[in-house]
XYZ file of C-alpha atoms in Angstrom:
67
model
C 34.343 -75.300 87.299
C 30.739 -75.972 86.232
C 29.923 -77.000 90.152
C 31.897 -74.195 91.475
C 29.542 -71.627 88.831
C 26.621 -73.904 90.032
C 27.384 -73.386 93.913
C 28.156 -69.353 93.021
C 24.926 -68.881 91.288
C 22.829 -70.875 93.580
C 24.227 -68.721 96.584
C 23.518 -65.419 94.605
C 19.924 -66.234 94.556
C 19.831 -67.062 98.264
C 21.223 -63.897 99.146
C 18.688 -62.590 96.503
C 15.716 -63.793 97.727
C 16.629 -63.122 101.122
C 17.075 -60.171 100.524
C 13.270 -59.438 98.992
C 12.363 -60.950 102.232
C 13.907 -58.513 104.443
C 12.644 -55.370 101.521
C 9.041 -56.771 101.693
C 9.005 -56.887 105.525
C 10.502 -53.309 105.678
C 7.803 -51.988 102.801
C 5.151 -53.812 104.894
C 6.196 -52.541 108.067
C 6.446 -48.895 107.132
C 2.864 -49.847 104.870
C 1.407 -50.622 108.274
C 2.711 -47.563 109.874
C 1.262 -45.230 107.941
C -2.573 -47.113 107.565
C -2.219 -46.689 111.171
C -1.608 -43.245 110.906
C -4.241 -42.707 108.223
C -6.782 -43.812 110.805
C -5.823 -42.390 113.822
C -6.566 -38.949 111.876
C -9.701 -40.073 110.337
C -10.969 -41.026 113.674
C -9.906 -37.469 115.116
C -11.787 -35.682 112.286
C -14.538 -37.993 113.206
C -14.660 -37.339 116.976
C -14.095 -33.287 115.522
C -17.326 -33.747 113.273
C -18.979 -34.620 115.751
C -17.935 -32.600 118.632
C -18.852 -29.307 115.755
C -21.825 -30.838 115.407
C -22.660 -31.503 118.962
C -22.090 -27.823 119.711
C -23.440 -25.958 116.383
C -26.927 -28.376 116.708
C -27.533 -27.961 120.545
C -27.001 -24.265 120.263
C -29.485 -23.632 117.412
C -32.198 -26.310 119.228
C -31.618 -23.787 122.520
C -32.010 -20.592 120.462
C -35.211 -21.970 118.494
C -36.862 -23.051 121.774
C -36.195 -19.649 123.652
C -37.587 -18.021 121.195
């Protein structure tokens, strides 16, 4: 019985640590997804910024050299 309770226990932590495997690629995959996210916004609020900027500059440069 001690072999059988070895070969039990030693397949419990297989399926264990398998299982972390497949949890950790999940976590990292969905970890991923959303740094991906986080960037593709920052780099739209920096193309914004600068598009605001763009605009709000060039229009007070035109209205200081008309006057």
């Amino acid at each position: 019985t001690s072999s059988v309770y070895t070969i039990l226990m030693y397949t419990l932590w297989i399926q264990i640590t398998t299982n972390q495997k497949k949890i950790r690629k999940y976590i990292l995959i969905i970890l991923m997804l959303c740094i991906h996210y986080i960037q593709l916004h920052q780099e739209r609020l920096v193309l914004q910024t600068k598009r605001y900027c763009d605009k709000h500059l060039l229009a007070k440069l035109d209205a200081k050299q008309a006057a």
